Short mmCIF file of C-alpha atoms and ligand atoms in Angstrom, two decimals:
data_model
loop_
_atom_site.label_atom_id
_atom_site.label_comp_id
_atom_site.label_asym_id
_atom_site.label_seq_id
_atom_site.Cartn_x
_atom_site.Cartn_y
_atom_site.Cartn_z
CA UNK A 1 -46.05 -51.03 31.69
CA UNK A 2 -47.49 -49.01 34.60
CA UNK A 3 -51.12 -49.50 35.57
CA UNK A 4 -53.58 -47.06 34.04
CA UNK A 5 -55.28 -44.69 36.47
CA UNK A 6 -58.57 -42.83 36.42
CA UNK A 7 -61.15 -41.28 38.69
CA UNK A 8 -63.74 -43.93 37.70
CA UNK A 9 -62.89 -47.60 37.92
CA UNK A 10 -65.13 -50.49 36.95
CA UNK A 11 -64.23 -53.85 38.43
CA UNK A 12 -65.90 -56.89 36.87
CA UNK A 13 -64.96 -60.53 36.46
CA UNK A 14 -65.11 -60.15 32.67
CA UNK A 15 -63.45 -57.53 30.51
CA UNK A 16 -65.72 -55.58 28.16
CA UNK A 17 -63.70 -56.46 25.06
CA UNK A 18 -63.71 -59.21 22.45
CA UNK A 19 -61.20 -60.09 19.80
CA UNK A 20 -62.38 -59.89 16.21
CA UNK A 21 -61.37 -62.21 13.37
CA UNK A 22 -58.41 -59.89 12.71
CA UNK A 23 -57.26 -60.53 16.31
CA UNK A 24 -57.79 -56.88 17.26
CA UNK A 25 -59.59 -56.03 20.50
CA UNK A 26 -62.95 -54.31 20.30
CA UNK A 27 -65.32 -53.22 23.04
CA UNK A 28 -67.99 -55.90 23.20
CA UNK A 29 -71.49 -54.71 22.43
CA UNK A 30 -72.81 -55.77 25.86
CA UNK A 31 -75.04 -53.46 27.85
CA UNK A 32 -72.72 -52.60 30.71
CA UNK A 33 -69.92 -51.26 28.59
CA UNK A 34 -72.29 -49.28 26.39
CA UNK A 35 -73.87 -47.68 29.45
CA UNK A 36 -70.61 -46.93 31.17
CA UNK A 37 -68.62 -45.85 28.13
CA UNK A 38 -69.49 -42.14 28.39
CA UNK A 39 -68.71 -42.11 32.12
CA UNK A 40 -65.50 -44.02 31.54
CA UNK A 41 -64.35 -41.61 28.83
CA UNK A 42 -65.31 -38.50 30.75
CA UNK A 43 -63.31 -39.62 33.79
CA UNK A 44 -60.54 -41.35 31.90
CA UNK A 45 -61.90 -44.48 33.46
CA UNK A 46 -60.33 -47.89 33.77
CA UNK A 47 -62.01 -51.29 33.39
CA UNK A 48 -60.43 -54.06 35.45
CA UNK A 49 -61.32 -57.66 34.62
CA UNK A 50 -60.28 -61.17 33.66
CA UNK A 51 -59.65 -61.67 29.94
CA UNK A 52 -61.12 -65.18 30.21
CA UNK A 53 -59.99 -68.54 28.96
CA UNK A 54 -56.41 -68.92 27.97
CA UNK A 55 -55.63 -65.34 27.19
CA UNK A 56 -52.67 -64.84 29.47
CA UNK A 57 -49.80 -62.46 29.29
CA UNK A 58 -51.52 -59.18 28.42
CA UNK A 59 -50.49 -55.95 30.08
CA UNK A 60 -52.83 -52.97 30.31
CA UNK A 61 -54.06 -51.70 26.94
CA UNK A 62 -56.37 -49.16 25.35
CA UNK A 63 -59.21 -50.00 23.02
CA UNK A 64 -61.39 -47.38 21.38
CA UNK A 65 -60.33 -44.88 24.03
CA UNK A 66 -61.05 -47.22 26.94
CA UNK A 67 -58.30 -48.22 29.39
CA UNK A 68 -58.35 -51.89 30.16
CA UNK A 69 -56.43 -53.61 32.92
CA UNK A 70 -56.47 -57.42 32.58
CA UNK A 71 -56.16 -59.46 35.77
CA UNK A 72 -54.31 -62.70 35.37
CA UNK A 73 -55.69 -65.77 37.04
CA UNK A 74 -53.81 -69.07 37.15
CA UNK A 75 -55.37 -72.28 35.83
CA UNK A 76 -55.90 -73.50 39.39
CA UNK A 77 -57.55 -70.21 40.34
CA UNK A 78 -59.85 -70.45 37.32
CA UNK A 79 -60.83 -73.95 38.45
CA UNK A 80 -61.37 -72.97 42.10
CA UNK A 81 -62.45 -69.33 42.01
CA UNK A 82 -64.44 -69.27 38.73
CA UNK A 83 -65.66 -72.82 38.04
CA UNK A 84 -65.73 -73.68 41.75
CA UNK A 85 -66.73 -70.97 44.23
CA UNK A 86 -68.41 -68.65 41.72
CA UNK A 87 -70.26 -71.18 39.58
CA UNK A 88 -70.38 -74.32 41.72
CA UNK A 89 -71.28 -72.64 45.03
CA UNK A 90 -72.62 -69.10 44.74
CA UNK A 91 -74.49 -69.39 41.43
CA UNK A 92 -76.72 -72.33 42.46
CA UNK A 93 -77.13 -71.01 46.03
CA UNK A 94 -78.24 -67.58 44.82
CA UNK A 95 -80.60 -69.14 42.25
CA UNK A 96 -82.87 -70.78 44.79
CA UNK A 97 -80.88 -74.05 44.92
CA UNK A 98 -82.11 -75.02 41.44
CA UNK A 99 -78.94 -77.16 41.51
CA UNK A 100 -77.11 -78.30 44.62
CA UNK A 101 -74.24 -76.03 45.65
CA UNK A 102 -70.92 -77.57 46.78
CA UNK A 103 -69.11 -76.04 49.70
CA UNK A 104 -65.36 -76.56 49.31
CA UNK A 105 -62.80 -74.86 51.49
CA UNK A 106 -60.10 -74.72 48.81
CA UNK A 107 -62.58 -72.98 46.49
CA UNK A 108 -63.25 -70.39 49.13
CA UNK A 109 -59.52 -69.79 49.72
CA UNK A 110 -59.02 -69.17 45.99
CA UNK A 111 -62.07 -66.84 45.94
CA UNK A 112 -60.49 -64.75 48.71
CA UNK A 113 -57.13 -64.69 46.90
CA UNK A 114 -58.58 -63.67 43.54
CA UNK A 115 -60.87 -61.05 45.09
CA UNK A 116 -57.74 -59.60 46.72
CA UNK A 117 -56.03 -59.40 43.33
CA UNK A 118 -58.93 -57.41 41.90
CA UNK A 119 -59.05 -55.16 45.00
CA UNK A 120 -55.29 -54.42 44.84
CA UNK A 121 -55.51 -53.59 41.14
CA UNK A 122 -58.46 -51.26 41.78
CA UNK A 123 -56.61 -49.61 44.68
CA UNK A 124 -53.69 -48.84 42.37
CA UNK A 125 -55.84 -47.60 39.51
CA UNK A 126 -58.26 -45.30 41.28
CA UNK A 127 -57.28 -41.67 41.67
CA UNK A 128 -57.68 -39.86 45.00
CA UNK A 129 -61.38 -39.52 45.97
CA UNK A 130 -62.40 -41.42 42.85
CA UNK A 131 -65.26 -43.84 42.31
CA UNK A 132 -65.03 -47.63 42.04
CA UNK A 133 -67.97 -49.68 40.82
CA UNK A 134 -67.71 -53.41 41.46
CA UNK A 135 -69.90 -55.88 39.58
CA UNK A 136 -71.49 -59.18 40.51
CA UNK A 137 -71.25 -62.31 42.61
CA UNK A 138 -67.71 -63.26 41.63
CA UNK A 139 -66.34 -60.20 43.47
CA UNK A 140 -68.36 -59.82 46.67
CA UNK A 141 -65.31 -59.42 48.90
CA UNK A 142 -63.77 -56.62 46.85
CA UNK A 143 -65.76 -53.72 48.39
CA UNK A 144 -64.40 -54.28 51.93
CA UNK A 145 -60.90 -55.16 50.71
CA UNK A 146 -60.80 -52.02 48.61
CA UNK A 147 -62.16 -49.82 51.40
CA UNK A 148 -59.40 -51.00 53.67
CA UNK A 149 -56.76 -50.10 51.08
CA UNK A 150 -58.44 -46.89 49.88
CA UNK A 151 -60.83 -45.35 52.41
CA UNK A 152 -60.96 -42.17 50.30
CA UNK A 153 -62.96 -43.84 47.48
CA UNK A 154 -66.69 -43.92 46.82
CA UNK A 155 -67.44 -47.60 46.35
CA UNK A 156 -70.51 -49.06 44.67
CA UNK A 157 -71.43 -52.71 44.22
CA UNK A 158 -74.10 -54.17 41.94
CA UNK A 159 -75.30 -57.77 42.06
CA UNK A 160 -76.59 -58.90 38.66
CA UNK A 161 -78.14 -62.14 39.93
CA UNK A 162 -80.81 -62.69 42.62
CA UNK A 163 -79.84 -62.30 46.27
CA UNK A 164 -81.34 -65.28 48.09
CA UNK A 165 -83.71 -65.34 51.04
CA UNK A 166 -82.11 -65.63 54.47
CA UNK A 167 -83.04 -69.30 54.91
CA UNK A 168 -80.93 -70.26 51.87
CA UNK A 169 -78.06 -67.81 52.34
CA UNK A 170 -77.48 -69.11 55.87
CA UNK A 171 -76.24 -72.41 54.45
CA UNK A 172 -73.09 -70.71 53.20
CA UNK A 173 -70.17 -71.51 55.54
CA UNK A 174 -68.66 -68.07 54.71
CA UNK A 175 -71.92 -66.13 55.06
CA UNK A 176 -70.56 -63.50 57.46
CA UNK A 177 -67.44 -62.90 55.36
CA UNK A 178 -69.60 -62.26 52.26
CA UNK A 179 -71.91 -59.88 54.13
CA UNK A 180 -68.93 -57.96 55.52
CA UNK A 181 -67.34 -57.90 52.07
CA UNK A 182 -70.43 -56.28 50.54
CA UNK A 183 -70.78 -53.80 53.40
CA UNK A 184 -67.49 -52.25 52.29
CA UNK A 185 -69.53 -50.48 49.59
CA UNK A 186 -71.43 -47.22 50.09
CA UNK A 187 -74.25 -48.58 47.97
CA UNK A 188 -75.09 -52.23 47.46
CA UNK A 189 -77.40 -52.48 44.43
CA UNK A 190 -79.76 -55.36 43.65
CA UNK A 191 -82.04 -56.17 40.71
CA UNK A 192 -85.23 -56.47 42.78
CA UNK A 193 -86.42 -54.90 46.04
CA UNK A 194 -86.57 -58.31 47.74
CA UNK A 195 -82.81 -58.76 47.15
CA UNK A 196 -82.16 -55.53 49.05
CA UNK A 197 -84.50 -56.49 51.89
CA UNK A 198 -83.04 -60.01 52.15
CA UNK A 199 -79.61 -58.43 52.51
CA UNK A 200 -80.71 -55.89 55.14
CA UNK A 201 -82.42 -58.65 57.11
CA UNK A 202 -79.26 -60.76 57.03
CA UNK A 203 -76.91 -58.02 58.19
CA UNK A 204 -79.25 -57.30 61.12
CA UNK A 205 -79.52 -60.93 62.04
CA UNK A 206 -75.92 -62.07 61.49
CA UNK A 207 -73.88 -58.95 62.13
CA UNK A 208 -76.18 -57.05 64.50
CA UNK A 209 -76.15 -53.82 62.45
CA UNK A 210 -79.06 -51.47 62.83
CA UNK A 211 -81.07 -50.75 59.70
CA UNK A 212 -83.72 -48.24 58.74
CA UNK A 213 -85.56 -48.80 55.46
CA UNK A 214 -82.78 -49.05 52.87
CA UNK A 215 -80.03 -47.81 55.20
CA UNK A 216 -77.60 -49.91 57.18
CA UNK A 217 -75.50 -48.40 59.97
CA UNK A 218 -72.01 -49.83 60.06
CA UNK A 219 -70.01 -48.10 62.81
CA UNK A 220 -69.52 -44.53 61.65
CA UNK A 221 -70.57 -45.35 58.10
CA UNK A 222 -73.90 -45.67 56.40
CA UNK A 223 -74.50 -48.17 53.60
CA UNK A 224 -77.54 -48.12 51.32
CA UNK A 225 -79.11 -51.36 50.00
CA UNK A 226 -81.44 -50.60 47.08
CA UNK A 227 -82.80 -52.05 43.89
CA UNK A 228 -81.74 -50.77 40.45
CA UNK A 229 -83.28 -53.01 37.76
CA UNK A 230 -80.76 -53.24 34.94
CA UNK A 231 -81.73 -52.68 31.31
CA UNK A 232 -80.38 -52.55 27.76
CA UNK A 233 -79.44 -49.98 25.13
CA UNK A 234 -82.92 -49.58 23.65
CA UNK A 235 -82.02 -47.04 20.96
CA UNK A 236 -79.02 -48.91 19.64
CA UNK A 237 -80.79 -52.28 19.44
CA UNK A 238 -83.95 -50.84 17.95
CA UNK A 239 -81.91 -49.12 15.23
CA UNK A 240 -80.21 -52.42 14.45
CA UNK A 241 -83.56 -54.25 14.33
CA UNK A 242 -84.91 -51.70 11.83
CA UNK A 243 -81.95 -52.07 9.49
CA UNK A 244 -82.56 -53.51 6.03
CA UNK A 245 -80.01 -56.27 6.63
CA UNK A 246 -81.79 -57.48 9.75
CA UNK A 247 -85.21 -57.34 8.12
CA UNK A 248 -83.98 -59.32 5.12
CA UNK A 249 -82.35 -61.90 7.34
CA UNK A 250 -85.52 -62.22 9.46
CA UNK A 251 -87.55 -63.05 6.36
CA UNK A 252 -84.91 -65.55 5.31
CA UNK A 253 -85.05 -67.28 8.70
CA UNK A 254 -88.83 -67.63 8.50
CA UNK A 255 -88.57 -69.01 5.00
CA UNK A 256 -85.89 -71.51 6.09
CA UNK A 257 -88.31 -72.66 8.79
CA UNK A 258 -90.99 -73.20 6.15
CA UNK A 259 -93.00 -70.05 6.92
CA UNK A 260 -95.07 -71.63 9.69
CA UNK A 261 -97.91 -69.69 11.34
CA UNK A 262 -96.14 -69.48 14.69
CA UNK A 263 -92.39 -69.26 15.26
CA UNK A 264 -91.50 -69.72 18.91
CA UNK A 265 -88.06 -68.68 20.13
CA UNK A 266 -85.89 -69.35 23.17
CA UNK A 267 -82.52 -67.65 23.65
CA UNK A 268 -80.39 -68.51 26.65
CA UNK A 269 -76.96 -69.34 27.93
CA UNK A 270 -77.16 -73.10 28.36
CA UNK A 271 -77.80 -72.98 32.11
CA UNK A 272 -79.95 -75.10 34.44
CA UNK A 273 -81.60 -71.95 35.81
CA UNK A 274 -83.20 -71.10 32.47
CA UNK A 275 -86.03 -73.64 32.43
CA UNK A 276 -85.24 -74.80 28.89
CA UNK A 277 -86.42 -78.36 29.50
CA UNK A 278 -89.77 -77.17 30.89
CA UNK A 279 -90.55 -75.03 27.86
CA UNK A 280 -89.58 -77.75 25.35
CA UNK A 281 -91.74 -80.30 27.18
CA UNK A 282 -94.71 -77.97 27.19
CA UNK A 283 -94.27 -77.30 23.48
CA UNK A 284 -93.92 -81.02 22.63
CA UNK A 285 -97.03 -81.90 24.64
CA UNK A 286 -99.12 -79.28 22.84
CA UNK A 287 -98.35 -81.14 19.61
CA UNK A 288 -98.93 -84.59 21.14
CA UNK A 289 -102.27 -83.41 22.60
CA UNK A 290 -103.33 -82.23 19.15
CA UNK A 291 -103.90 -78.67 20.35
CA UNK A 292 -101.22 -77.45 17.98
CA UNK A 293 -100.51 -78.80 14.51
CA UNK A 294 -96.87 -79.58 13.71
CA UNK A 295 -97.34 -77.95 10.30
CA UNK A 296 -98.18 -74.65 11.95
CA UNK A 297 -95.24 -74.28 14.34
CA UNK A 298 -91.46 -74.22 14.70
CA UNK A 299 -89.53 -73.74 17.93
CA UNK A 300 -86.04 -72.27 17.63
CA UNK A 301 -83.92 -72.73 20.73
CA UNK A 302 -80.57 -70.97 20.82
CA UNK A 303 -78.49 -72.28 23.73
CA UNK A 304 -75.11 -70.60 23.91
CA UNK A 305 -72.29 -72.67 25.39
CA UNK A 306 -71.49 -71.67 28.96
CA UNK A 307 -69.22 -72.78 31.84
CA UNK A 308 -68.63 -76.08 30.11
CA UNK A 309 -66.09 -77.37 32.63
CA UNK A 310 -68.63 -77.37 35.46
CA UNK A 311 -70.30 -80.78 35.91
CA UNK A 312 -73.81 -79.40 36.36
CA UNK A 313 -73.53 -77.57 33.03
CA UNK A 314 -72.47 -80.77 31.29
CA UNK A 315 -75.48 -82.50 32.85
CA UNK A 316 -77.97 -79.85 31.79
CA UNK A 317 -76.63 -79.99 28.24
CA UNK A 318 -77.08 -83.78 28.12
CA UNK A 319 -80.55 -83.46 29.58
CA UNK A 320 -81.72 -80.83 27.10
CA UNK A 321 -80.21 -82.58 24.12
CA UNK A 322 -81.97 -85.78 25.15
CA UNK A 323 -85.29 -83.91 25.25
CA UNK A 324 -84.70 -82.27 21.89
CA UNK A 325 -83.80 -85.66 20.40
CA UNK A 326 -86.83 -87.32 21.93
CA UNK A 327 -89.32 -84.66 20.83
CA UNK A 328 -87.88 -84.38 17.31
CA UNK A 329 -87.63 -88.16 17.01
CA UNK A 330 -91.20 -88.77 18.17
CA UNK A 331 -92.94 -85.89 16.44
CA UNK A 332 -90.82 -84.67 13.53
CA UNK A 333 -91.06 -85.40 9.84
CA UNK A 334 -88.31 -85.23 7.21
CA UNK A 335 -87.46 -81.58 6.72
CA UNK A 336 -89.73 -80.56 9.57
CA UNK A 337 -88.41 -81.10 13.09
CA UNK A 338 -90.55 -79.35 15.73
CA UNK A 339 -87.44 -78.00 17.50
CA UNK A 340 -84.49 -76.30 15.84
CA UNK A 341 -81.78 -76.51 18.46
CA UNK A 342 -78.63 -74.41 18.08
CA UNK A 343 -75.80 -74.89 20.57
CA UNK A 344 -73.95 -71.78 19.56
CA UNK A 345 -73.49 -68.04 20.09
CA UNK A 346 -74.40 -65.56 17.38
CA UNK A 347 -73.53 -61.95 16.61
CA UNK A 348 -76.01 -59.22 17.54
CA UNK A 349 -77.24 -58.84 13.95
CA UNK A 350 -78.32 -62.48 13.80
CA UNK A 351 -79.93 -62.24 17.24
CA UNK A 352 -81.89 -59.16 16.20
CA UNK A 353 -83.05 -61.04 13.07
CA UNK A 354 -84.18 -63.99 15.21
CA UNK A 355 -86.11 -61.64 17.52
CA UNK A 356 -87.75 -60.15 14.42
CA UNK A 357 -88.48 -63.57 12.90
CA UNK A 358 -90.24 -64.91 16.01
CA UNK A 359 -93.90 -64.58 16.93
CA UNK A 360 -93.63 -65.84 20.49
CA UNK A 361 -90.59 -65.35 22.70
CA UNK A 362 -90.43 -67.98 25.44
CA UNK A 363 -88.47 -66.93 28.55
CA UNK A 364 -89.01 -69.41 31.37
CA UNK A 365 -86.19 -69.24 33.96
CA UNK A 366 -86.71 -70.93 37.31
CA UNK A 367 -84.78 -68.03 38.84
CA UNK A 368 -83.13 -65.06 37.11
CA UNK A 369 -81.75 -61.70 38.28
CA UNK A 370 -83.31 -59.77 35.38
CA UNK A 371 -83.23 -61.61 32.00
CA UNK A 372 -82.22 -59.12 29.36
CA UNK A 373 -83.36 -61.40 26.51
CA UNK A 374 -86.96 -60.48 27.37
CA UNK A 375 -86.09 -56.78 27.11
CA UNK A 376 -84.15 -57.33 23.88
CA UNK A 377 -87.11 -59.06 22.24
CA UNK A 378 -89.48 -56.27 23.18
CA UNK A 379 -87.00 -53.68 21.88
CA UNK A 380 -86.81 -55.35 18.47
CA UNK A 381 -90.62 -55.42 18.07
CA UNK A 382 -90.88 -51.82 16.83
CA UNK A 383 -94.10 -52.66 14.96
CA UNK A 384 -95.75 -53.80 18.24
CA UNK A 385 -96.18 -57.37 17.06
CA UNK A 386 -95.33 -60.59 18.87
CA UNK A 387 -95.99 -62.14 22.26
CA UNK A 388 -93.70 -62.54 25.25
CA UNK A 389 -94.09 -65.51 27.58
CA UNK A 390 -92.22 -64.61 30.73
CA UNK A 391 -91.47 -66.44 33.96
CA UNK A 392 -92.69 -64.82 37.17
CA UNK A 393 -89.26 -65.68 38.57
CA UNK A 394 -87.33 -63.39 36.22
CA UNK A 395 -86.58 -59.90 37.53
CA UNK A 396 -88.00 -58.57 34.25
CA UNK A 397 -91.49 -59.73 35.35
CA UNK A 398 -91.63 -56.74 37.75
CA UNK A 399 -91.49 -54.39 34.77
CA UNK A 400 -92.94 -56.28 31.78
CA UNK A 401 -96.36 -56.72 33.28
CA UNK A 402 -98.15 -57.07 29.94
CA UNK A 403 -96.26 -60.29 29.17
CA UNK A 404 -98.00 -63.67 29.45
CA UNK A 405 -96.65 -64.42 32.91
CA UNK A 406 -95.99 -68.08 33.68
CA UNK A 407 -94.80 -70.35 36.46
CA UNK A 408 -92.24 -72.52 34.63
CA UNK A 409 -92.68 -75.40 37.09
CA UNK A 410 -96.32 -75.70 36.05
CA UNK A 411 -96.17 -77.52 32.70
CA UNK A 412 -99.94 -77.40 32.16
CA UNK A 413 -99.95 -73.68 32.90
CA UNK A 414 -97.07 -73.23 30.48
CA UNK A 415 -98.95 -75.13 27.78
CA UNK A 416 -102.08 -73.05 28.32
CA UNK A 417 -100.14 -69.78 28.11
CA UNK A 418 -98.29 -70.90 24.98
CA UNK A 419 -101.57 -71.89 23.39
CA UNK A 420 -103.30 -68.70 24.52
CA UNK A 421 -100.52 -66.54 23.10
CA UNK A 422 -101.12 -68.24 19.73
CA UNK A 423 -104.86 -67.46 19.90
CA UNK A 424 -104.60 -63.85 21.04
CA UNK A 425 -105.69 -61.21 18.54
CA UNK A 426 -103.07 -58.98 16.90
CA UNK A 427 -104.85 -56.01 18.44
CA UNK A 428 -104.49 -57.34 21.99
CA UNK A 429 -100.86 -58.35 21.35
CA UNK A 430 -100.12 -54.88 20.07
CA UNK A 431 -101.66 -53.30 23.19
CA UNK A 432 -99.46 -55.46 25.39
CA UNK A 433 -96.31 -54.88 23.32
CA UNK A 434 -96.76 -51.10 23.34
CA UNK A 435 -96.86 -51.11 27.14
CA UNK A 436 -93.74 -53.24 27.43
CA UNK A 437 -91.82 -51.21 24.87
CA UNK A 438 -92.61 -47.99 26.68
CA UNK A 439 -91.28 -49.47 29.89
CA UNK A 440 -87.95 -50.51 28.32
CA UNK A 441 -87.63 -47.27 26.32
CA UNK A 442 -88.16 -45.14 29.44
CA UNK A 443 -85.93 -47.32 31.63
CA UNK A 444 -82.95 -48.06 29.44
CA UNK A 445 -79.37 -48.85 30.41
CA UNK A 446 -78.41 -45.17 30.60
CA UNK A 447 -81.18 -44.51 33.09
CA UNK A 448 -79.97 -47.47 35.16
CA UNK A 449 -76.31 -46.36 35.26
CA UNK A 450 -77.31 -42.75 35.89
CA UNK A 451 -79.56 -43.67 38.83
CA UNK A 452 -76.87 -45.79 40.46
CA UNK A 453 -74.03 -43.33 39.91
CA UNK A 454 -76.11 -40.34 40.98
CA UNK A 455 -76.93 -42.09 44.25
CA UNK A 456 -73.32 -43.12 44.68
CA UNK A 457 -72.06 -39.59 44.11
CA UNK A 458 -74.50 -38.30 46.69
CA UNK A 459 -74.10 -41.22 49.11
CA UNK A 460 -74.12 -39.80 52.59
CA UNK A 461 -70.94 -40.99 54.18
CA UNK A 462 -71.67 -39.18 57.40
CA UNK A 463 -74.33 -40.82 59.52
CA UNK A 464 -77.75 -39.23 59.40
CA UNK A 465 -78.52 -38.98 63.11
CA UNK A 466 -82.32 -38.82 62.74
CA UNK A 467 -82.37 -42.03 60.75
CA UNK A 468 -80.09 -43.69 63.27
CA UNK A 469 -82.44 -42.70 66.11
CA UNK A 470 -85.38 -44.19 64.17
CA UNK A 471 -83.36 -47.34 63.57
CA UNK A 472 -82.64 -47.66 67.29
CA UNK A 473 -86.33 -47.27 68.09
CA UNK A 474 -87.33 -49.83 65.45
CA UNK A 475 -84.57 -52.31 66.11
CA UNK A 476 -86.50 -54.55 68.44
CA UNK A 477 -89.53 -54.70 66.21
CA UNK A 478 -87.28 -55.47 63.23
CA UNK A 479 -85.52 -58.39 64.80
CA UNK A 480 -86.45 -61.96 64.02
C1 G6P B 1 -74.49 -63.81 34.15
C2 G6P B 1 -73.66 -63.18 35.25
C3 G6P B 1 -72.45 -62.43 34.69
C4 G6P B 1 -71.69 -63.34 33.74
C5 G6P B 1 -72.60 -63.88 32.65
C6 G6P B 1 -71.89 -64.85 31.71
O1 G6P B 1 -75.14 -62.82 33.44
O2 G6P B 1 -74.45 -62.32 36.05
O3 G6P B 1 -71.60 -62.00 35.73
O4 G6P B 1 -70.60 -62.66 33.17
O5 G6P B 1 -73.69 -64.57 33.26
O6 G6P B 1 -71.30 -65.90 32.40
P1 G6P B 1 -69.72 -66.14 32.39
O7 G6P B 1 -69.50 -67.13 33.48
O8 G6P B 1 -69.43 -66.67 31.03
O9 G6P B 1 -69.04 -64.83 32.65
#
């Protein structure tokens, strides 16, 4: 079958489709695909990605009007490019070294090879003068590779995870190659402004490019480095949360928990960046200290399985399960464990019901690009009830300022905030929740995609000579 073509091409490590029980493909309900669906349809767009796991042998296909081009990756490439370079090197390095990154040359070689596969596929799929939008840390070399093959394209890149400070990034043996890879884009998008400024600082320092505010001058080209905080489909999720089925299920969940006064909830991929241990410790200590009565509380922790072949993910699972066992063993009674731990993924309906059933959502990552769980919780609280405990180190903290902001490393601080959120009046909680809901409603996933694509469509490819003159004048002052 020939490759599908279109004037808008999304390139991401993952495909936006899942297989249902009947084995048929469906677009997955994730935010990115929802946001990009209208653009993809309008431009007969193509989504290029890896089908994951052991799903080999698929040619291009269409699902619900969306053209999908699966990229095939060998078992060794999965081990080196995905488990290795992406999740054993870049993920921990970009998340503030919460775990120790490994630097392995064979991983890097596979990363280059797989990035080239994605770039070649994009080069074949994009129509003349089309747009290609590349997603995330697994594909940082694709922008430059694609530009070389197809200089006619508008190329955007968005990094969904944090971009680290210079002092950490410099450890990477392939630091210059990554910077050059990203500079192949016309716009390099980040979740937070400090990601964009870290990047600009690095390209000045390592590659000697001049910069002026969010502009980087690369030969005859100009690249913009800006922040575009990602969001969710507010309307769709709120509608789901209001449905009778979800409301009924939420009541059922509370009843199954014994209708305690306070239901606390954590929802994460089981990842060492998420601060799950810290929040469970804080919760357990509140009971031990006698500040909170076991009868009054239940903590539900959903930890969805993730990257299970990577050693550090196996370790974090063991660690968390030990803590859950210890806390439940020490403090629980028959039929009443303090922590309900679920190592599983659930459909959106069940997640919406959990968000509705909870009183306090506990989001405590040690580092996180955005954290959409925080935004999902707020979206489901259409009656302005509930409290959000949110780590200062999540990108979402820039926007959800009315949350109870916490430093997840500070267990006493975490305990105090958890306790305070239980004591806060419904009136005060409602004031906070209204503010947060307005923020997410006004800055939903459509607004995010529109802002990025509008900038990309208008990206000045020609160099703005005034800005370049300013950059020259400021260069010395800017340097380290
Ligand atoms: C994070 C990354 C995504 C990734 C997702 C799930 O959100 O930014 O790129 O797809 O985690 O991880 P996985 O390794 O299963 O794709």
